[in-house]
Amino acid sequence: MVKVDISGALGFVTENEINALDTQKPLEKLKTLYENGWMGLPASFNPELANVIKRFRDGIKNQSDVLVVLGIGGSYLGARAAIEYIKSPNYNLLKKDTPDIYFAGNNASGEYLNQIIELIGDRDFSVNVISKSGSTIETAIALRFFKAMLLQRYGEAGLKDRLYVTSDIGSPLIKMAEREGYPFLEMPPEVGGRYSFLTVVGLLPCAVAGIDIDELMAGAKEEYENGLEDACLYAKARQALYKKGKNIEMLASFEPAFRYTGEWWKQLFGESEGKEGIGIFPSYADYTADLHSMGQLIQEGERNLQETFVSFSEPRQNPKVPGGDIHDDKISAIAGFDMHKINMSASEAVKRAHIDGGVPVLELCVPGLSAKSFGALVYFFMRSCAVSALISGVNPFGQPGVEAYKKNLFAILGL
Ligand code: PA5
């Protein structure tokens, strides 16, 4: 489903240089070690698991106007990305029969927490706390705020119906859920945080938002079965460009609904590849908006950038530009053009300009902004990321560097 076009990179790196990179060994390693983990998730998804998630979804939906999802990194970015991509970046403002969804526990700001509490107001709400380790400080602090609020509003019995826990078997959160009687979902222990979207971690918040999780997983499965070649091509092309000094990758899309997928992608690639003194720096841009802020730097700054465009061949909505002279300028001649044509033209114009300016452009094309294409893209990126990291010689699955700030924070707080 995800098609890769490397033609925009070939002025910077040759096909031979790309194909010289070995994906065979990385793939063998991944198959041996992770087919029973994140790699096999699309194949192992089954109706029983889907039904458990849907039962939890109904429990939340039937009693709440708001779901607060507490989590950070891989425990929230995928769900937030999916809701923006599949539903809308303005999901909470839409007229709908599903709960509003707020994300918290992903920062240490008191102002942010208070604003979410204010936004909930006197509406009925439930909480889904998601943390693989069950001990991440930002999420653990937010849980204290929302647990106290649930208790105050609904009492002990209500709290038991409204606090949903998602965590690893045996984690402090699961122990709390067992001890205090909250509904809980266990994460597959062999699946790491940033590779966990296609588990209960991402699927429960998505289901609550009214996303068809069967369709989403069908897209992931299609990619699992047919997408290996394209995933490897993307992995090899970006690594070949890295060898040419293109050490920053700017993922860009011309659909604002993709923005949080860009945030999810940044975590996936940044934490998987950036270690042992190497790694492509992942960055995301929203086009055309960011062309009016970053465009100058991209066009003429230091030539260490590679870009990856994600585009959608079938628009979800495609209004036509109305007629009528508003300004006395040549833009009036655009009346009647459809917005998809204009957006695709913008993409082509930017691609040509950036290549001329010394920025190689890889392109990923998917059919449209749907649950199916989101599932496919997520799987495509996870597989290409793991292959890419292994090509560069690092282990994609640890994040030892993240501990440094945590250690300091605990010391500063005297914990
Ligand atoms: O990829 C990872 O494992 C991390 O980035 C985690 O997703 C993040 O640190 C959150 O951890 P946890 O789910 O344990 O709260």
Short mmCIF file of C-alpha atoms and ligand atoms in Angstrom, two decimals:
data_model
loop_
_atom_site.label_atom_id
_atom_site.label_comp_id
_atom_site.label_asym_id
_atom_site.label_seq_id
_atom_site.Cartn_x
_atom_site.Cartn_y
_atom_site.Cartn_z
CA MET A 1 0.00 0.00 0.00
CA VAL A 2 2.89 2.39 0.77
CA LYS A 3 4.82 3.07 -2.43
CA VAL A 4 8.33 4.49 -2.34
CA ASP A 5 9.78 6.70 -5.06
CA ILE A 6 13.50 7.38 -4.82
CA SER A 7 13.84 9.26 -8.12
CA GLY A 8 14.25 12.58 -6.29
CA ALA A 9 17.37 11.27 -4.53
CA LEU A 10 19.18 9.89 -7.55
CA GLY A 11 21.04 13.11 -8.32
CA PHE A 12 22.69 12.74 -4.89
CA VAL A 13 23.26 9.03 -4.59
CA THR A 14 23.32 6.25 -7.20
CA GLU A 15 21.07 3.20 -7.33
CA ASN A 16 24.18 1.06 -6.93
CA GLU A 17 25.10 2.87 -3.72
CA ILE A 18 21.58 2.32 -2.40
CA ASN A 19 21.42 -1.33 -3.41
CA ALA A 20 24.86 -2.04 -2.00
CA LEU A 21 23.42 -1.70 1.50
CA ASP A 22 22.57 -5.09 2.91
CA THR A 23 19.05 -5.68 4.23
CA GLN A 24 19.30 -9.46 4.24
CA LYS A 25 21.10 -9.79 7.57
CA PRO A 26 18.93 -7.18 9.33
CA LEU A 27 15.81 -8.93 8.07
CA GLU A 28 16.97 -12.34 9.22
CA LYS A 29 17.77 -10.94 12.64
CA LEU A 30 14.40 -9.21 12.91
CA LYS A 31 12.51 -12.30 11.81
CA THR A 32 14.28 -14.52 14.32
CA LEU A 33 13.98 -12.16 17.26
CA TYR A 34 10.79 -10.14 16.67
CA GLU A 35 8.36 -12.12 14.52
CA ASN A 36 6.68 -13.18 17.77
CA GLY A 37 6.81 -9.58 18.99
CA TRP A 38 6.00 -6.30 17.19
CA MET A 39 6.81 -7.67 13.72
CA GLY A 40 4.04 -10.25 13.86
CA LEU A 41 1.37 -8.01 15.44
CA PRO A 42 -0.74 -7.63 12.26
CA ALA A 43 -0.80 -11.41 11.80
CA SER A 44 -1.51 -12.25 15.44
CA PHE A 45 -4.38 -9.75 15.86
CA ASN A 46 -7.52 -11.84 16.35
CA PRO A 47 -11.26 -11.40 16.94
CA GLU A 48 -10.95 -12.25 20.66
CA LEU A 49 -8.52 -9.38 21.22
CA ALA A 50 -10.66 -7.08 19.07
CA ASN A 51 -13.69 -8.01 21.16
CA VAL A 52 -11.94 -7.29 24.45
CA ILE A 53 -10.93 -3.84 23.16
CA LYS A 54 -14.47 -3.18 21.93
CA ARG A 55 -15.90 -4.20 25.31
CA PHE A 56 -13.60 -1.70 27.04
CA ARG A 57 -14.52 0.90 24.40
CA ASP A 58 -18.23 0.43 25.10
CA GLY A 59 -17.66 0.66 28.84
CA ILE A 60 -15.93 4.01 28.40
CA LYS A 61 -18.33 5.34 25.78
CA ASN A 62 -21.48 4.44 27.69
CA GLN A 63 -20.57 6.39 30.79
CA SER A 64 -18.31 9.21 29.61
CA ASP A 65 -18.33 12.32 27.46
CA VAL A 66 -14.57 12.62 27.80
CA LEU A 67 -11.68 10.14 27.86
CA VAL A 68 -8.38 11.38 29.28
CA VAL A 69 -5.46 9.35 27.95
CA LEU A 70 -2.41 9.53 30.21
CA GLY A 71 0.87 8.49 28.62
CA ILE A 72 4.07 9.74 27.05
CA GLY A 73 6.21 8.76 24.05
CA GLY A 74 5.14 5.45 22.57
CA SER A 75 2.28 5.30 25.06
CA TYR A 76 0.35 8.18 23.47
CA LEU A 77 1.85 9.51 20.23
CA GLY A 78 0.41 6.76 18.01
CA ALA A 79 -3.15 7.15 19.29
CA ARG A 80 -3.01 10.92 19.02
CA ALA A 81 -1.59 10.62 15.50
CA ALA A 82 -4.27 8.13 14.46
CA ILE A 83 -7.14 10.29 15.73
CA GLU A 84 -5.84 13.38 13.91
CA TYR A 85 -5.10 11.43 10.70
CA ILE A 86 -8.22 9.27 10.53
CA LYS A 87 -10.76 11.59 12.15
CA SER A 88 -9.46 15.15 12.23
CA PRO A 89 -6.91 17.43 13.93
CA ASN A 90 -10.09 19.08 15.28
CA TYR A 91 -11.59 15.80 16.50
CA ASN A 92 -12.77 17.25 19.81
CA LEU A 93 -14.61 20.06 18.06
CA LEU A 94 -16.51 17.77 15.67
CA LYS A 95 -20.20 16.92 16.15
CA LYS A 96 -19.99 13.23 17.07
CA ASP A 97 -21.36 10.43 19.22
CA THR A 98 -17.96 9.47 20.63
CA PRO A 99 -16.21 11.01 23.67
CA ASP A 100 -13.83 13.94 23.41
CA ILE A 101 -10.27 12.72 23.97
CA TYR A 102 -7.63 14.71 25.85
CA PHE A 103 -4.03 13.65 26.22
CA ALA A 104 -2.10 14.35 29.42
CA GLY A 105 0.81 12.87 31.33
CA ASN A 106 3.11 13.78 28.45
CA ASN A 107 4.79 16.79 30.08
CA ALA A 108 5.50 18.24 33.51
CA SER A 109 3.44 21.41 33.18
CA GLY A 110 0.94 22.30 35.88
CA GLU A 111 -0.72 24.79 33.57
CA TYR A 112 -1.35 22.06 31.00
CA LEU A 113 -2.89 19.78 33.63
CA ASN A 114 -5.14 22.52 34.97
CA GLN A 115 -6.33 23.37 31.47
CA ILE A 116 -7.34 19.76 30.80
CA ILE A 117 -9.19 19.68 34.13
CA GLU A 118 -10.98 22.90 33.18
CA LEU A 119 -11.84 21.52 29.75
CA ILE A 120 -13.44 18.45 31.32
CA GLY A 121 -15.54 20.75 33.50
CA ASP A 122 -18.55 18.96 34.91
CA ARG A 123 -18.77 16.45 32.07
CA ASP A 124 -18.55 12.74 32.85
CA PHE A 125 -15.12 11.34 32.17
CA SER A 126 -12.98 8.22 32.27
CA VAL A 127 -9.21 7.82 32.29
CA ASN A 128 -7.00 5.39 30.39
CA VAL A 129 -3.52 5.44 31.90
CA ILE A 130 -1.00 3.86 29.54
CA SER A 131 2.58 3.12 30.55
CA LYS A 132 4.60 0.05 29.64
CA SER A 133 6.93 0.38 32.61
CA GLY A 134 4.19 1.73 34.85
CA SER A 135 6.70 4.05 36.47
CA THR A 136 7.23 6.98 34.08
CA ILE A 137 7.23 10.13 36.18
CA GLU A 138 5.20 12.48 33.95
CA THR A 139 2.43 9.91 33.56
CA ALA A 140 2.57 8.85 37.22
CA ILE A 141 2.12 12.47 38.36
CA ALA A 142 -0.82 13.08 36.00
CA LEU A 143 -2.41 9.85 37.24
CA ARG A 144 -2.37 11.24 40.77
CA PHE A 145 -4.30 14.34 39.65
CA PHE A 146 -6.93 12.45 37.66
CA LYS A 147 -7.32 9.59 40.11
CA ALA A 148 -8.02 12.09 42.89
CA MET A 149 -10.51 13.88 40.66
CA LEU A 150 -12.31 10.61 39.78
CA LEU A 151 -12.45 9.65 43.45
CA GLN A 152 -13.81 13.02 44.48
CA ARG A 153 -16.44 13.05 41.74
CA TYR A 154 -17.55 9.40 41.64
CA GLY A 155 -16.43 7.83 44.94
CA GLU A 156 -14.64 4.47 45.34
CA ALA A 157 -17.17 2.53 43.24
CA GLY A 158 -17.14 5.04 40.38
CA LEU A 159 -13.35 5.17 40.36
CA LYS A 160 -13.31 1.40 39.85
CA ASP A 161 -15.50 1.78 36.74
CA ARG A 162 -13.64 4.69 35.22
CA LEU A 163 -9.91 4.16 35.61
CA TYR A 164 -8.66 1.90 32.80
CA VAL A 165 -5.08 0.71 33.05
CA THR A 166 -2.85 -0.39 30.14
CA SER A 167 0.59 -1.65 31.13
CA ASP A 168 3.04 -4.55 31.16
CA ILE A 169 2.24 -7.71 33.09
CA GLY A 170 3.51 -7.34 36.65
CA SER A 171 4.20 -3.58 36.38
CA PRO A 172 3.38 -1.28 39.34
CA LEU A 173 0.29 -0.07 37.44
CA ILE A 174 -1.08 -3.58 36.86
CA LYS A 175 -0.40 -4.39 40.52
CA MET A 176 -2.34 -1.27 41.50
CA ALA A 177 -5.22 -2.26 39.16
CA GLU A 178 -5.36 -5.78 40.63
CA ARG A 179 -5.15 -4.51 44.20
CA GLU A 180 -7.70 -1.71 43.82
CA GLY A 181 -10.01 -3.35 41.29
CA TYR A 182 -9.62 -1.31 38.08
CA PRO A 183 -10.19 -2.77 34.61
CA PHE A 184 -6.85 -3.41 32.92
CA LEU A 185 -5.33 -4.49 29.62
CA GLU A 186 -1.91 -6.11 29.51
CA MET A 187 0.60 -5.15 26.85
CA PRO A 188 2.56 -7.90 25.13
CA PRO A 189 5.81 -7.77 27.17
CA GLU A 190 8.00 -8.44 24.13
CA VAL A 191 6.78 -5.29 22.32
CA GLY A 192 8.71 -2.08 23.09
CA GLY A 193 7.06 1.31 23.71
CA ARG A 194 7.53 2.99 20.33
CA TYR A 195 6.64 -0.24 18.50
CA SER A 196 3.45 -0.74 20.49
CA PHE A 197 0.81 1.29 18.66
CA LEU A 198 -0.75 -1.81 17.07
CA THR A 199 -1.47 -3.30 20.52
CA VAL A 200 -4.01 -2.36 23.18
CA VAL A 201 -1.84 0.76 23.73
CA GLY A 202 -2.99 2.44 20.51
CA LEU A 203 -6.10 0.45 19.72
CA LEU A 204 -8.22 1.25 22.78
CA PRO A 205 -8.06 5.07 22.48
CA CYS A 206 -8.61 4.71 18.72
CA ALA A 207 -11.67 2.52 19.25
CA VAL A 208 -13.09 5.05 21.73
CA ALA A 209 -12.67 7.75 19.08
CA GLY A 210 -14.83 5.68 16.73
CA ILE A 211 -11.98 4.39 14.57
CA ASP A 212 -12.54 1.00 12.94
CA ILE A 213 -9.70 -0.98 14.50
CA ASP A 214 -10.36 -4.00 12.27
CA GLU A 215 -9.77 -1.82 9.20
CA LEU A 216 -6.67 -0.31 10.78
CA MET A 217 -5.22 -3.75 11.49
CA ALA A 218 -6.22 -4.94 8.00
CA GLY A 219 -4.07 -2.11 6.57
CA ALA A 220 -1.16 -3.13 8.79
CA LYS A 221 -1.61 -6.75 7.67
CA GLU A 222 -1.62 -5.79 4.00
CA GLU A 223 1.66 -3.96 4.57
CA TYR A 224 3.07 -6.87 6.62
CA GLU A 225 2.33 -9.24 3.74
CA ASN A 226 3.22 -7.09 0.73
CA GLY A 227 5.30 -4.13 1.84
CA LEU A 228 8.73 -5.55 2.59
CA GLU A 229 10.45 -4.38 -0.59
CA ASP A 230 9.30 -0.77 -0.29
CA ALA A 231 10.16 -0.62 3.43
CA CYS A 232 13.69 -1.85 2.68
CA LEU A 233 14.06 0.60 -0.20
CA TYR A 234 13.19 3.53 2.07
CA ALA A 235 15.58 2.24 4.75
CA LYS A 236 18.43 1.86 2.27
CA ALA A 237 17.85 5.17 0.48
CA ARG A 238 17.89 7.25 3.68
CA GLN A 239 21.00 5.43 4.95
CA ALA A 240 22.76 5.92 1.58
CA LEU A 241 21.96 9.64 1.79
CA TYR A 242 23.24 9.73 5.38
CA LYS A 243 26.56 8.39 4.13
CA LYS A 244 26.67 11.43 1.80
CA GLY A 245 26.40 13.80 4.75
CA LYS A 246 22.60 14.21 4.69
CA ASN A 247 22.33 13.74 8.43
CA ILE A 248 18.95 15.45 9.01
CA GLU A 249 15.78 13.96 7.60
CA MET A 250 12.79 16.24 7.29
CA LEU A 251 9.59 14.25 6.97
CA ALA A 252 7.00 16.50 5.36
CA SER A 253 3.39 16.23 4.36
CA PHE A 254 0.99 18.57 2.65
CA GLU A 255 -1.90 17.34 4.83
CA PRO A 256 -2.16 19.00 8.28
CA ALA A 257 -3.94 15.83 9.49
CA PHE A 258 -0.55 14.10 9.20
CA ARG A 259 1.19 16.37 11.70
CA TYR A 260 1.01 14.11 14.75
CA THR A 261 2.01 11.12 12.64
CA GLY A 262 5.15 13.17 12.07
CA GLU A 263 5.56 13.47 15.86
CA TRP A 264 5.11 9.70 16.27
CA TRP A 265 7.63 9.11 13.44
CA LYS A 266 10.17 11.42 15.14
CA GLN A 267 10.09 9.32 18.30
CA LEU A 268 10.25 6.04 16.39
CA PHE A 269 13.28 6.99 14.31
CA GLY A 270 15.00 9.24 16.85
CA GLU A 271 15.01 6.72 19.70
CA SER A 272 15.70 3.76 17.44
CA GLU A 273 18.63 5.22 15.49
CA GLY A 274 20.26 7.96 17.54
CA LYS A 275 22.89 6.20 19.62
CA GLU A 276 26.58 5.38 19.78
CA GLY A 277 27.46 8.75 18.23
CA ILE A 278 25.47 8.25 15.02
CA GLY A 279 21.93 8.65 13.73
CA ILE A 280 19.89 10.66 11.25
CA PHE A 281 18.21 13.55 13.11
CA PRO A 282 14.44 13.23 12.48
CA SER A 283 12.48 16.38 11.99
CA TYR A 284 8.96 17.09 10.73
CA ALA A 285 7.48 19.89 8.64
CA ASP A 286 3.91 20.78 7.78
CA TYR A 287 3.78 22.02 4.18
CA THR A 288 2.99 24.48 2.83
CA ALA A 289 2.76 26.27 6.23
CA ASP A 290 6.39 25.62 7.19
CA LEU A 291 7.67 26.78 3.82
CA HIS A 292 6.84 30.24 5.10
CA SER A 293 8.96 29.72 8.21
CA MET A 294 11.57 27.06 7.38
CA GLY A 295 11.54 27.37 3.60
CA GLN A 296 14.52 29.70 3.42
CA LEU A 297 16.74 27.42 5.51
CA ILE A 298 15.67 24.34 3.60
CA GLN A 299 16.30 25.99 0.24
CA GLU A 300 19.60 27.68 0.99
CA GLY A 301 20.96 26.69 4.41
CA GLU A 302 23.61 24.09 5.20
CA ARG A 303 23.32 21.24 2.69
CA ASN A 304 22.93 18.43 5.23
CA LEU A 305 19.21 17.79 4.71
CA GLN A 306 17.30 14.96 3.11
CA GLU A 307 13.52 15.18 2.81
CA THR A 308 10.80 12.56 2.74
CA PHE A 309 7.39 13.63 1.44
CA VAL A 310 4.28 11.68 2.37
CA SER A 311 1.44 12.21 -0.08
CA PHE A 312 -2.08 10.90 -0.54
CA SER A 313 -3.33 10.03 -4.00
CA GLU A 314 -7.06 10.19 -3.15
CA PRO A 315 -8.22 13.24 -1.20
CA ARG A 316 -10.83 12.70 1.50
CA GLN A 317 -12.41 16.03 0.63
CA ASN A 318 -11.78 18.03 -2.49
CA PRO A 319 -13.55 21.40 -2.69
CA LYS A 320 -13.16 23.64 -5.70
CA VAL A 321 -11.88 27.21 -5.50
CA PRO A 322 -14.82 29.62 -5.81
CA GLY A 323 -14.82 32.29 -8.50
CA GLY A 324 -15.03 36.00 -7.99
CA ASP A 325 -12.34 38.63 -8.13
CA ILE A 326 -11.22 39.32 -4.59
CA HIS A 327 -7.92 40.87 -5.44
CA ASP A 328 -6.78 42.26 -8.70
CA ASP A 329 -4.13 39.55 -9.05
CA LYS A 330 -3.45 36.56 -11.27
CA ILE A 331 -4.66 34.11 -8.60
CA SER A 332 -8.24 34.77 -9.76
CA ALA A 333 -7.55 32.52 -12.76
CA ILE A 334 -7.48 29.57 -10.36
CA ALA A 335 -11.29 29.62 -9.91
CA GLY A 336 -12.73 26.14 -10.41
CA PHE A 337 -9.46 24.29 -9.69
CA ASP A 338 -9.87 21.53 -7.13
CA MET A 339 -7.78 21.73 -3.97
CA HIS A 340 -6.21 18.31 -4.49
CA LYS A 341 -4.78 19.47 -7.81
CA ILE A 342 -3.43 22.61 -6.15
CA ASN A 343 -1.94 20.67 -3.23
CA MET A 344 -0.30 18.12 -5.56
CA SER A 345 1.05 20.99 -7.67
CA ALA A 346 2.50 22.56 -4.53
CA SER A 347 4.18 19.27 -3.67
CA GLU A 348 5.70 18.99 -7.17
CA ALA A 349 6.83 22.63 -7.07
CA VAL A 350 8.50 22.20 -3.67
CA LYS A 351 10.13 18.93 -4.73
CA ARG A 352 11.68 20.52 -7.83
CA ALA A 353 12.83 23.61 -5.93
CA HIS A 354 14.41 21.60 -3.11
CA ILE A 355 16.18 19.16 -5.43
CA ASP A 356 17.52 22.13 -7.41
CA GLY A 357 18.63 23.65 -4.11
CA GLY A 358 20.59 20.53 -3.11
CA VAL A 359 18.04 18.64 -1.00
CA PRO A 360 17.29 15.04 -2.08
CA VAL A 361 13.60 14.14 -1.85
CA LEU A 362 12.25 10.65 -1.19
CA GLU A 363 8.53 10.17 -1.67
CA LEU A 364 6.07 7.87 0.08
CA CYS A 365 2.64 7.62 -1.49
CA VAL A 366 -0.45 6.14 0.15
CA PRO A 367 -4.02 6.06 -1.18
CA GLY A 368 -5.82 8.29 1.31
CA LEU A 369 -6.31 9.39 4.90
CA SER A 370 -8.11 6.26 6.16
CA ALA A 371 -7.84 3.80 9.06
CA LYS A 372 -6.45 1.26 6.61
CA SER A 373 -3.71 3.51 5.25
CA PHE A 374 -2.76 4.62 8.77
CA GLY A 375 -2.28 0.99 9.84
CA ALA A 376 -0.22 0.38 6.71
CA LEU A 377 1.96 3.47 7.23
CA VAL A 378 2.63 2.68 10.88
CA TYR A 379 3.76 -0.83 10.00
CA PHE A 380 5.77 0.42 7.03
CA PHE A 381 7.63 2.91 9.24
CA MET A 382 8.28 0.46 12.08
CA ARG A 383 9.73 -2.11 9.71
CA SER A 384 11.81 0.37 7.71
CA CYS A 385 13.07 1.99 10.92
CA ALA A 386 14.26 -1.29 12.42
CA VAL A 387 15.97 -2.26 9.14
CA SER A 388 17.54 1.19 8.78
CA ALA A 389 18.93 1.16 12.33
CA LEU A 390 20.39 -2.31 11.82
CA ILE A 391 21.97 -1.22 8.50
CA SER A 392 23.68 1.60 10.41
CA GLY A 393 24.91 -0.90 13.01
CA VAL A 394 22.88 0.10 16.09
CA ASN A 395 20.27 -1.82 18.08
CA PRO A 396 16.88 -0.21 17.30
CA PHE A 397 15.22 -1.42 20.48
CA GLY A 398 16.98 0.20 23.43
CA GLN A 399 16.91 3.84 24.53
CA PRO A 400 19.65 3.98 27.21
CA GLY A 401 20.18 7.71 26.63
CA VAL A 402 16.68 8.57 27.85
CA GLU A 403 17.70 7.53 31.36
CA ALA A 404 20.16 10.44 31.76
CA TYR A 405 17.55 13.17 32.24
CA LYS A 406 15.36 10.91 34.37
CA LYS A 407 18.25 10.20 36.73
CA ASN A 408 18.97 13.92 37.12
CA LEU A 409 15.29 14.76 37.62
CA PHE A 410 14.92 12.17 40.37
CA ALA A 411 18.09 13.50 42.03
CA ILE A 412 16.97 17.14 41.78
CA LEU A 413 13.56 16.26 43.25
CA GLY A 414 15.24 14.21 45.97
CA LEU A 415 13.36 11.02 45.02
O1 PA5 B 1 9.97 3.79 23.11
C1 PA5 B 1 9.98 3.74 24.32
O2 PA5 B 1 10.05 2.67 24.95
C2 PA5 B 1 9.83 4.99 25.16
O3 PA5 B 1 9.95 6.14 24.43
C3 PA5 B 1 8.50 4.96 25.89
O4 PA5 B 1 7.45 4.89 24.96
C4 PA5 B 1 8.29 6.19 26.81
O5 PA5 B 1 9.42 6.46 27.55
C5 PA5 B 1 7.12 5.92 27.75
O6 PA5 B 1 7.41 4.82 28.59
P1 PA5 B 1 6.29 4.07 29.39
O7 PA5 B 1 5.30 3.52 28.43
O8 PA5 B 1 7.02 2.99 30.13
O9 PA5 B 1 5.66 5.06 30.32
#
